[in-house]
Amino acid sequence: MKLMLPLFILILTGCATTYNPATGKEETLMYSRAKEIAVGQAIAKKVEKEYKVDKKDTPYVAWIGRKVAFASDRIALPYSFKVLDRKDLNAFSLPGGPVYINKALFKKLDKNELAAVLGHEIAHINARDGIKKLQAYKLYTLLTIALLAGKNTQAAAEFTAQALNILSLGYSQEDELRADRLGALYAYRAGFDPWASITVLKMLQVEKRKQGLSSSWFSTHPPTSERITALEKYLKILSPRKKAPVSERP
């Protein structure tokens, strides 16, 4: 307890108000960039301990991901992009830079669709959605304290597992709709077709109906039809065209 109290005070005294271009809001942050990255890296180790990284497809995903990340609002973060050898259609990101896409979803996407999916996850990082979610559950402070006290402590391991579970629950409707818009914008800035984000959503909508999936990237988000409608309105302003492109999947 003697160690925890000064660390807790140190964290709280690091508050700062700053403008976040991803959300368009002034935000009071109880964490530094370094702490955000440390938390994300700790959770990433947990992910990669539980799931195998597909080393064959990861370099290609990383190439696309870096291009999109460089077109985002937070280009200085240590982004990483990896493929997990999993069969569910899922992609997710962690605070500070790590982005993962499951092999089953990756195999269904062409390069423009992949850029849209990675852009969506980069958008969550840019908006700091993950850290905010952990902060709401009081887990960010606890995990940060545990990491500062000792990276290999039992407490750190327990809080890391809890953090991963919470992040897997998905985000609010506002967070997801914003991530759709920003993901398309970042892909567009990087030279990819932003309308591919619509083809991704429509493909996932079909897969959900066909397979009755209950645990995937799209099941934890707002209704797919609502996302498509909102995103189409945005894309008609960003990059006008009459309809989404034909997929370039091989």
PDB file of C-alpha atoms in Angstrom:
ATOM      1  CA  MET A   1       0.000   0.000   0.000  1.00  0.00           C
ATOM      2  CA  LYS A   2       2.900   2.380   0.745  1.00  0.00           C
ATOM      3  CA  LEU A   3       4.073   1.917  -2.838  1.00  0.00           C
ATOM      4  CA  MET A   4       0.615   2.142  -4.416  1.00  0.00           C
ATOM      5  CA  LEU A   5      -0.388   5.497  -2.865  1.00  0.00           C
ATOM      6  CA  PRO A   6       2.443   7.640  -4.290  1.00  0.00           C
ATOM      7  CA  LEU A   7       2.064   5.946  -7.667  1.00  0.00           C
ATOM      8  CA  PHE A   8      -1.667   6.674  -7.633  1.00  0.00           C
ATOM      9  CA  ILE A   9      -0.970  10.330  -6.771  1.00  0.00           C
ATOM     10  CA  LEU A  10       1.641  10.498  -9.536  1.00  0.00           C
ATOM     11  CA  ILE A  11      -0.899   9.266 -12.084  1.00  0.00           C
ATOM     12  CA  LEU A  12      -3.614  11.683 -10.979  1.00  0.00           C
ATOM     13  CA  THR A  13      -1.307  14.698 -11.026  1.00  0.00           C
ATOM     14  CA  GLY A  14      -0.513  14.006 -14.686  1.00  0.00           C
ATOM     15  CA  CYS A  15      -3.906  15.287 -15.897  1.00  0.00           C
ATOM     16  CA  ALA A  16      -3.907  17.605 -18.903  1.00  0.00           C
ATOM     17  CA  THR A  17      -6.529  19.066 -21.220  1.00  0.00           C
ATOM     18  CA  THR A  18      -5.818  18.789 -24.913  1.00  0.00           C
ATOM     19  CA  TYR A  19      -7.695  18.940 -28.221  1.00  0.00           C
ATOM     20  CA  ASN A  20      -8.215  15.570 -29.908  1.00  0.00           C
ATOM     21  CA  PRO A  21      -8.579  16.011 -33.690  1.00  0.00           C
ATOM     22  CA  ALA A  22     -10.065  12.532 -34.004  1.00  0.00           C
ATOM     23  CA  THR A  23     -13.038  13.322 -31.760  1.00  0.00           C
ATOM     24  CA  GLY A  24     -13.075  17.076 -32.357  1.00  0.00           C
ATOM     25  CA  LYS A  25     -13.257  17.670 -28.605  1.00  0.00           C
ATOM     26  CA  GLU A  26     -11.186  19.051 -25.759  1.00  0.00           C
ATOM     27  CA  GLU A  27     -10.364  16.078 -23.541  1.00  0.00           C
ATOM     28  CA  THR A  28      -8.979  15.866 -20.023  1.00  0.00           C
ATOM     29  CA  LEU A  29      -6.475  13.037 -19.993  1.00  0.00           C
ATOM     30  CA  MET A  30      -5.409  11.177 -16.871  1.00  0.00           C
ATOM     31  CA  TYR A  31      -2.612   9.427 -18.717  1.00  0.00           C
ATOM     32  CA  SER A  32       0.438  10.239 -20.767  1.00  0.00           C
ATOM     33  CA  ARG A  33       1.255   8.939 -24.226  1.00  0.00           C
ATOM     34  CA  ALA A  34       3.948   6.727 -22.676  1.00  0.00           C
ATOM     35  CA  LYS A  35       1.482   5.179 -20.220  1.00  0.00           C
ATOM     36  CA  GLU A  36      -1.069   4.627 -22.967  1.00  0.00           C
ATOM     37  CA  ILE A  37       1.551   2.765 -25.017  1.00  0.00           C
ATOM     38  CA  ALA A  38       2.702   0.731 -21.996  1.00  0.00           C
ATOM     39  CA  VAL A  39      -0.838  -0.427 -21.243  1.00  0.00           C
ATOM     40  CA  GLY A  40      -1.429  -1.423 -24.873  1.00  0.00           C
ATOM     41  CA  GLN A  41       1.846  -3.335 -25.051  1.00  0.00           C
ATOM     42  CA  ALA A  42       1.028  -5.222 -21.850  1.00  0.00           C
ATOM     43  CA  ILE A  43      -2.342  -6.314 -23.259  1.00  0.00           C
ATOM     44  CA  ALA A  44      -0.708  -7.186 -26.612  1.00  0.00           C
ATOM     45  CA  LYS A  45       1.619  -9.635 -24.857  1.00  0.00           C
ATOM     46  CA  LYS A  46      -1.450 -11.308 -23.365  1.00  0.00           C
ATOM     47  CA  VAL A  47      -3.085 -11.547 -26.803  1.00  0.00           C
ATOM     48  CA  GLU A  48      -0.009 -13.043 -28.468  1.00  0.00           C
ATOM     49  CA  LYS A  49       0.452 -15.503 -25.644  1.00  0.00           C
ATOM     50  CA  GLU A  50      -3.080 -16.817 -26.146  1.00  0.00           C
ATOM     51  CA  TYR A  51      -3.278 -16.707 -29.954  1.00  0.00           C
ATOM     52  CA  LYS A  52      -0.782 -17.622 -32.665  1.00  0.00           C
ATOM     53  CA  VAL A  53       0.398 -14.841 -34.971  1.00  0.00           C
ATOM     54  CA  ASP A  54       0.295 -15.761 -38.665  1.00  0.00           C
ATOM     55  CA  LYS A  55       3.769 -14.704 -39.793  1.00  0.00           C
ATOM     56  CA  LYS A  56       3.074 -15.364 -43.474  1.00  0.00           C
ATOM     57  CA  ASP A  57       0.315 -12.776 -43.914  1.00  0.00           C
ATOM     58  CA  THR A  58       1.376 -10.290 -41.234  1.00  0.00           C
ATOM     59  CA  PRO A  59       3.971  -8.398 -43.379  1.00  0.00           C
ATOM     60  CA  TYR A  60       1.359  -7.567 -46.036  1.00  0.00           C
ATOM     61  CA  VAL A  61      -1.162  -6.414 -43.439  1.00  0.00           C
ATOM     62  CA  ALA A  62       1.554  -4.362 -41.742  1.00  0.00           C
ATOM     63  CA  TRP A  63       2.400  -2.676 -45.062  1.00  0.00           C
ATOM     64  CA  ILE A  64      -1.213  -1.639 -45.637  1.00  0.00           C
ATOM     65  CA  GLY A  65      -1.668  -0.707 -42.001  1.00  0.00           C
ATOM     66  CA  ARG A  66       1.356   1.564 -41.865  1.00  0.00           C
ATOM     67  CA  LYS A  67       0.161   3.476 -44.926  1.00  0.00           C
ATOM     68  CA  VAL A  68      -3.229   4.088 -43.326  1.00  0.00           C
ATOM     69  CA  ALA A  69      -1.758   4.908 -39.904  1.00  0.00           C
ATOM     70  CA  PHE A  70       0.538   7.507 -41.466  1.00  0.00           C
ATOM     71  CA  ALA A  71      -2.595   9.219 -42.826  1.00  0.00           C
ATOM     72  CA  SER A  72      -4.280   9.273 -39.412  1.00  0.00           C
ATOM     73  CA  ASP A  73      -4.385  11.954 -36.712  1.00  0.00           C
ATOM     74  CA  ARG A  74      -1.757  10.310 -34.489  1.00  0.00           C
ATOM     75  CA  ILE A  75       1.085   9.282 -36.772  1.00  0.00           C
ATOM     76  CA  ALA A  76       3.791   9.154 -34.088  1.00  0.00           C
ATOM     77  CA  LEU A  77       2.461   6.111 -32.200  1.00  0.00           C
ATOM     78  CA  PRO A  78       4.347   2.776 -32.445  1.00  0.00           C
ATOM     79  CA  TYR A  79       1.683   1.007 -34.501  1.00  0.00           C
ATOM     80  CA  SER A  80       1.896  -2.722 -35.143  1.00  0.00           C
ATOM     81  CA  PHE A  81      -0.336  -4.810 -37.404  1.00  0.00           C
ATOM     82  CA  LYS A  82      -0.568  -8.570 -37.046  1.00  0.00           C
ATOM     83  CA  VAL A  83      -2.727 -11.443 -38.297  1.00  0.00           C
ATOM     84  CA  LEU A  84      -4.013 -13.888 -35.688  1.00  0.00           C
ATOM     85  CA  ASP A  85      -4.587 -17.497 -36.724  1.00  0.00           C
ATOM     86  CA  ARG A  86      -8.260 -17.514 -35.752  1.00  0.00           C
ATOM     87  CA  LYS A  87     -11.416 -18.575 -37.597  1.00  0.00           C
ATOM     88  CA  ASP A  88     -13.871 -15.917 -36.410  1.00  0.00           C
ATOM     89  CA  LEU A  89     -14.418 -12.749 -38.441  1.00  0.00           C
ATOM     90  CA  ASN A  90     -12.839 -10.205 -36.152  1.00  0.00           C
ATOM     91  CA  ALA A  91     -10.411  -7.300 -35.933  1.00  0.00           C
ATOM     92  CA  PHE A  92      -9.543  -5.179 -32.935  1.00  0.00           C
ATOM     93  CA  SER A  93      -7.063  -2.621 -31.647  1.00  0.00           C
ATOM     94  CA  LEU A  94      -5.391  -1.872 -28.336  1.00  0.00           C
ATOM     95  CA  PRO A  95      -4.377   1.455 -26.762  1.00  0.00           C
ATOM     96  CA  GLY A  96      -1.213   3.013 -28.097  1.00  0.00           C
ATOM     97  CA  GLY A  97      -0.863   1.189 -31.414  1.00  0.00           C
ATOM     98  CA  PRO A  98      -1.366  -2.611 -31.622  1.00  0.00           C
ATOM     99  CA  VAL A  99      -3.889  -3.719 -34.263  1.00  0.00           C
ATOM    100  CA  TYR A 100      -4.957  -7.305 -34.931  1.00  0.00           C
ATOM    101  CA  ILE A 101      -7.065  -8.931 -37.639  1.00  0.00           C
ATOM    102  CA  ASN A 102      -8.084 -12.575 -37.620  1.00  0.00           C
ATOM    103  CA  LYS A 103      -6.989 -14.687 -40.565  1.00  0.00           C
ATOM    104  CA  ALA A 104     -10.575 -15.648 -41.420  1.00  0.00           C
ATOM    105  CA  LEU A 105     -11.522 -12.003 -41.953  1.00  0.00           C
ATOM    106  CA  PHE A 106      -8.257 -11.081 -43.685  1.00  0.00           C
ATOM    107  CA  LYS A 107      -8.800 -13.807 -46.300  1.00  0.00           C
ATOM    108  CA  LYS A 108     -12.138 -12.269 -47.286  1.00  0.00           C
ATOM    109  CA  LEU A 109     -10.780  -8.775 -47.981  1.00  0.00           C
ATOM    110  CA  ASP A 110      -9.127  -7.078 -50.937  1.00  0.00           C
ATOM    111  CA  LYS A 111      -6.560  -4.329 -50.308  1.00  0.00           C
ATOM    112  CA  ASN A 112      -9.093  -1.490 -50.192  1.00  0.00           C
ATOM    113  CA  GLU A 113     -11.362  -3.400 -47.826  1.00  0.00           C
ATOM    114  CA  LEU A 114      -8.385  -4.301 -45.643  1.00  0.00           C
ATOM    115  CA  ALA A 115      -7.400  -0.631 -45.498  1.00  0.00           C
ATOM    116  CA  ALA A 116     -10.948   0.241 -44.402  1.00  0.00           C
ATOM    117  CA  VAL A 117     -10.971  -2.356 -41.613  1.00  0.00           C
ATOM    118  CA  LEU A 118      -7.520  -1.344 -40.368  1.00  0.00           C
ATOM    119  CA  GLY A 119      -8.531   2.306 -40.643  1.00  0.00           C
ATOM    120  CA  HIS A 120     -11.524   1.629 -38.408  1.00  0.00           C
ATOM    121  CA  GLU A 121      -9.268   0.099 -35.750  1.00  0.00           C
ATOM    122  CA  ILE A 122      -6.700   2.894 -36.085  1.00  0.00           C
ATOM    123  CA  ALA A 123      -9.557   5.337 -35.545  1.00  0.00           C
ATOM    124  CA  HIS A 124     -10.306   3.754 -32.164  1.00  0.00           C
ATOM    125  CA  ILE A 125      -6.670   4.292 -31.203  1.00  0.00           C
ATOM    126  CA  ASN A 126      -6.719   7.881 -32.449  1.00  0.00           C
ATOM    127  CA  ALA A 127      -9.871   8.646 -30.464  1.00  0.00           C
ATOM    128  CA  ARG A 128      -8.392   6.871 -27.409  1.00  0.00           C
ATOM    129  CA  ASP A 129     -11.560   4.811 -27.143  1.00  0.00           C
ATOM    130  CA  GLY A 130      -9.799   1.853 -25.519  1.00  0.00           C
ATOM    131  CA  ILE A 131      -8.135   3.874 -22.768  1.00  0.00           C
ATOM    132  CA  LYS A 132     -11.385   5.727 -22.072  1.00  0.00           C
ATOM    133  CA  LYS A 133     -13.227   2.421 -21.760  1.00  0.00           C
ATOM    134  CA  LEU A 134     -10.650   1.058 -19.336  1.00  0.00           C
ATOM    135  CA  GLN A 135     -10.726   4.327 -17.407  1.00  0.00           C
ATOM    136  CA  ALA A 136     -14.513   4.057 -17.071  1.00  0.00           C
ATOM    137  CA  TYR A 137     -14.035   0.654 -15.432  1.00  0.00           C
ATOM    138  CA  LYS A 138     -11.232   2.056 -13.231  1.00  0.00           C
ATOM    139  CA  LEU A 139      -8.926  -0.515 -14.804  1.00  0.00           C
ATOM    140  CA  TYR A 140      -6.563   1.898 -16.519  1.00  0.00           C
ATOM    141  CA  THR A 141      -5.340   3.344 -13.223  1.00  0.00           C
ATOM    142  CA  LEU A 142      -5.070  -0.078 -11.578  1.00  0.00           C
ATOM    143  CA  LEU A 143      -3.217  -1.580 -14.517  1.00  0.00           C
ATOM    144  CA  THR A 144      -0.862   1.394 -14.775  1.00  0.00           C
ATOM    145  CA  ILE A 145      -0.070   1.191 -11.070  1.00  0.00           C
ATOM    146  CA  ALA A 146       0.595  -2.536 -11.347  1.00  0.00           C
ATOM    147  CA  LEU A 147       2.868  -2.044 -14.365  1.00  0.00           C
ATOM    148  CA  LEU A 148       4.823   0.718 -12.651  1.00  0.00           C
ATOM    149  CA  ALA A 149       5.169  -1.377  -9.516  1.00  0.00           C
ATOM    150  CA  GLY A 150       6.553  -4.329 -11.428  1.00  0.00           C
ATOM    151  CA  LYS A 151       5.800  -5.666 -14.883  1.00  0.00           C
ATOM    152  CA  ASN A 152       5.728  -9.308 -13.815  1.00  0.00           C
ATOM    153  CA  THR A 153       3.480  -8.978 -10.783  1.00  0.00           C
ATOM    154  CA  GLN A 154       0.397 -11.141 -10.347  1.00  0.00           C
ATOM    155  CA  ALA A 155      -1.716  -7.989 -10.095  1.00  0.00           C
ATOM    156  CA  ALA A 156      -0.491  -6.778 -13.479  1.00  0.00           C
ATOM    157  CA  ALA A 157      -1.355 -10.137 -15.051  1.00  0.00           C
ATOM    158  CA  GLU A 158      -4.839 -10.121 -13.555  1.00  0.00           C
ATOM    159  CA  PHE A 159      -5.598  -6.532 -14.570  1.00  0.00           C
ATOM    160  CA  THR A 160      -4.265  -7.190 -18.079  1.00  0.00           C
ATOM    161  CA  ALA A 161      -6.640 -10.137 -18.500  1.00  0.00           C
ATOM    162  CA  GLN A 162      -9.545  -8.020 -17.234  1.00  0.00           C
ATOM    163  CA  ALA A 163      -8.610  -5.196 -19.610  1.00  0.00           C
ATOM    164  CA  LEU A 164      -8.587  -7.553 -22.614  1.00  0.00           C
ATOM    165  CA  ASN A 165     -12.017  -8.890 -21.662  1.00  0.00           C
ATOM    166  CA  ILE A 166     -13.455  -5.377 -21.348  1.00  0.00           C
ATOM    167  CA  LEU A 167     -12.028  -4.231 -24.682  1.00  0.00           C
ATOM    168  CA  SER A 168     -13.496  -7.308 -26.381  1.00  0.00           C
ATOM    169  CA  LEU A 169     -16.994  -6.176 -25.375  1.00  0.00           C
ATOM    170  CA  GLY A 170     -16.969  -3.456 -28.011  1.00  0.00           C
ATOM    171  CA  TYR A 171     -17.578   0.273 -27.885  1.00  0.00           C
ATOM    172  CA  SER A 172     -20.517   2.631 -27.760  1.00  0.00           C
ATOM    173  CA  GLN A 173     -22.592   3.351 -30.854  1.00  0.00           C
ATOM    174  CA  GLU A 174     -21.111   6.846 -31.053  1.00  0.00           C
ATOM    175  CA  ASP A 175     -17.581   5.436 -30.900  1.00  0.00           C
ATOM    176  CA  GLU A 176     -18.268   2.903 -33.635  1.00  0.00           C
ATOM    177  CA  LEU A 177     -19.967   5.282 -36.040  1.00  0.00           C
ATOM    178  CA  ARG A 178     -17.100   7.734 -35.607  1.00  0.00           C
ATOM    179  CA  ALA A 179     -14.570   4.936 -36.211  1.00  0.00           C
ATOM    180  CA  ASP A 180     -16.392   4.059 -39.446  1.00  0.00           C
ATOM    181  CA  ARG A 181     -16.097   7.652 -40.663  1.00  0.00           C
ATOM    182  CA  LEU A 182     -12.502   8.129 -39.580  1.00  0.00           C
ATOM    183  CA  GLY A 183     -11.478   4.716 -40.906  1.00  0.00           C
ATOM    184  CA  ALA A 184     -12.827   5.613 -44.343  1.00  0.00           C
ATOM    185  CA  LEU A 185     -11.148   9.034 -44.147  1.00  0.00           C
ATOM    186  CA  TYR A 186      -7.746   7.593 -43.204  1.00  0.00           C
ATOM    187  CA  ALA A 187      -7.990   4.981 -45.983  1.00  0.00           C
ATOM    188  CA  TYR A 188      -8.922   7.741 -48.440  1.00  0.00           C
ATOM    189  CA  ARG A 189      -5.964   9.899 -47.370  1.00  0.00           C
ATOM    190  CA  ALA A 190      -3.676   6.882 -47.810  1.00  0.00           C
ATOM    191  CA  GLY A 191      -4.805   6.419 -51.416  1.00  0.00           C
ATOM    192  CA  PHE A 192      -7.341   3.621 -50.972  1.00  0.00           C
ATOM    193  CA  ASP A 193     -10.983   3.622 -52.068  1.00  0.00           C
ATOM    194  CA  PRO A 194     -13.028   4.656 -49.009  1.00  0.00           C
ATOM    195  CA  TRP A 195     -16.175   3.159 -50.516  1.00  0.00           C
ATOM    196  CA  ALA A 196     -14.653  -0.260 -49.884  1.00  0.00           C
ATOM    197  CA  SER A 197     -15.767   0.213 -46.286  1.00  0.00           C
ATOM    198  CA  ILE A 198     -19.337  -0.199 -47.550  1.00  0.00           C
ATOM    199  CA  THR A 199     -18.523  -3.472 -49.306  1.00  0.00           C
ATOM    200  CA  VAL A 200     -16.970  -4.747 -46.068  1.00  0.00           C
ATOM    201  CA  LEU A 201     -20.083  -3.921 -44.061  1.00  0.00           C
ATOM    202  CA  LYS A 202     -22.360  -5.527 -46.652  1.00  0.00           C
ATOM    203  CA  MET A 203     -20.204  -8.656 -46.768  1.00  0.00           C
ATOM    204  CA  LEU A 204     -20.242  -8.933 -42.977  1.00  0.00           C
ATOM    205  CA  GLN A 205     -23.988  -8.380 -42.965  1.00  0.00           C
ATOM    206  CA  VAL A 206     -24.420 -11.359 -45.311  1.00  0.00           C
ATOM    207  CA  GLU A 207     -22.020 -13.503 -43.277  1.00  0.00           C
ATOM    208  CA  LYS A 208     -23.872 -12.700 -40.081  1.00  0.00           C
ATOM    209  CA  ARG A 209     -27.200 -13.749 -41.565  1.00  0.00           C
ATOM    210  CA  LYS A 210     -25.746 -16.843 -43.227  1.00  0.00           C
ATOM    211  CA  GLN A 211     -23.725 -18.147 -40.300  1.00  0.00           C
ATOM    212  CA  GLY A 212     -25.681 -16.720 -37.390  1.00  0.00           C
ATOM    213  CA  LEU A 213     -22.460 -15.444 -35.878  1.00  0.00           C
ATOM    214  CA  SER A 214     -22.711 -14.031 -32.372  1.00  0.00           C
ATOM    215  CA  SER A 215     -19.100 -13.182 -31.584  1.00  0.00           C
ATOM    216  CA  SER A 216     -17.384 -11.139 -34.275  1.00  0.00           C
ATOM    217  CA  TRP A 217     -16.239  -7.702 -35.324  1.00  0.00           C
ATOM    218  CA  PHE A 218     -19.676  -6.667 -36.510  1.00  0.00           C
ATOM    219  CA  SER A 219     -21.868  -8.201 -33.801  1.00  0.00           C
ATOM    220  CA  THR A 220     -20.491  -5.858 -31.142  1.00  0.00           C
ATOM    221  CA  HIS A 221     -21.160  -2.751 -33.224  1.00  0.00           C
ATOM    222  CA  PRO A 222     -24.368  -0.789 -33.985  1.00  0.00           C
ATOM    223  CA  PRO A 223     -26.804  -2.454 -36.458  1.00  0.00           C
ATOM    224  CA  THR A 224     -24.994  -2.971 -39.766  1.00  0.00           C
ATOM    225  CA  SER A 225     -27.796  -1.362 -41.790  1.00  0.00           C
ATOM    226  CA  GLU A 226     -27.521   1.771 -39.649  1.00  0.00           C
ATOM    227  CA  ARG A 227     -23.760   1.873 -40.118  1.00  0.00           C
ATOM    228  CA  ILE A 228     -24.095   1.534 -43.886  1.00  0.00           C
ATOM    229  CA  THR A 229     -26.649   4.351 -44.112  1.00  0.00           C
ATOM    230  CA  ALA A 230     -24.580   6.715 -41.960  1.00  0.00           C
ATOM    231  CA  LEU A 231     -21.353   5.911 -43.778  1.00  0.00           C
ATOM    232  CA  GLU A 232     -22.877   6.337 -47.237  1.00  0.00           C
ATOM    233  CA  LYS A 233     -24.005   9.856 -46.299  1.00  0.00           C
ATOM    234  CA  TYR A 234     -20.471  10.670 -45.170  1.00  0.00           C
ATOM    235  CA  LEU A 235     -18.793   9.147 -48.230  1.00  0.00           C
ATOM    236  CA  LYS A 236     -20.997  11.074 -50.643  1.00  0.00           C
ATOM    237  CA  ILE A 237     -19.339  14.192 -49.234  1.00  0.00           C
ATOM    238  CA  LEU A 238     -15.835  12.784 -48.860  1.00  0.00           C
ATOM    239  CA  SER A 239     -15.593  11.020 -52.230  1.00  0.00           C
ATOM    240  CA  PRO A 240     -18.811  11.311 -54.298  1.00  0.00           C
ATOM    241  CA  ARG A 241     -19.862   8.319 -56.362  1.00  0.00           C
ATOM    242  CA  LYS A 242     -23.129   6.512 -57.021  1.00  0.00           C
ATOM    243  CA  LYS A 243     -22.339   3.202 -55.360  1.00  0.00           C
ATOM    244  CA  ALA A 244     -19.674   1.092 -53.701  1.00  0.00           C
ATOM    245  CA  PRO A 245     -17.048  -0.498 -55.974  1.00  0.00           C
ATOM    246  CA  VAL A 246     -16.947  -4.107 -57.099  1.00  0.00           C
ATOM    247  CA  SER A 247     -14.625  -5.995 -54.794  1.00  0.00           C
ATOM    248  CA  GLU A 248     -11.087  -6.613 -56.030  1.00  0.00           C
ATOM    249  CA  ARG A 249     -10.756  -9.871 -54.118  1.00  0.00           C
ATOM    250  CA  PRO A 250      -8.589 -12.370 -56.004  1.00  0.00           C
TER     251      PRO A 250
END
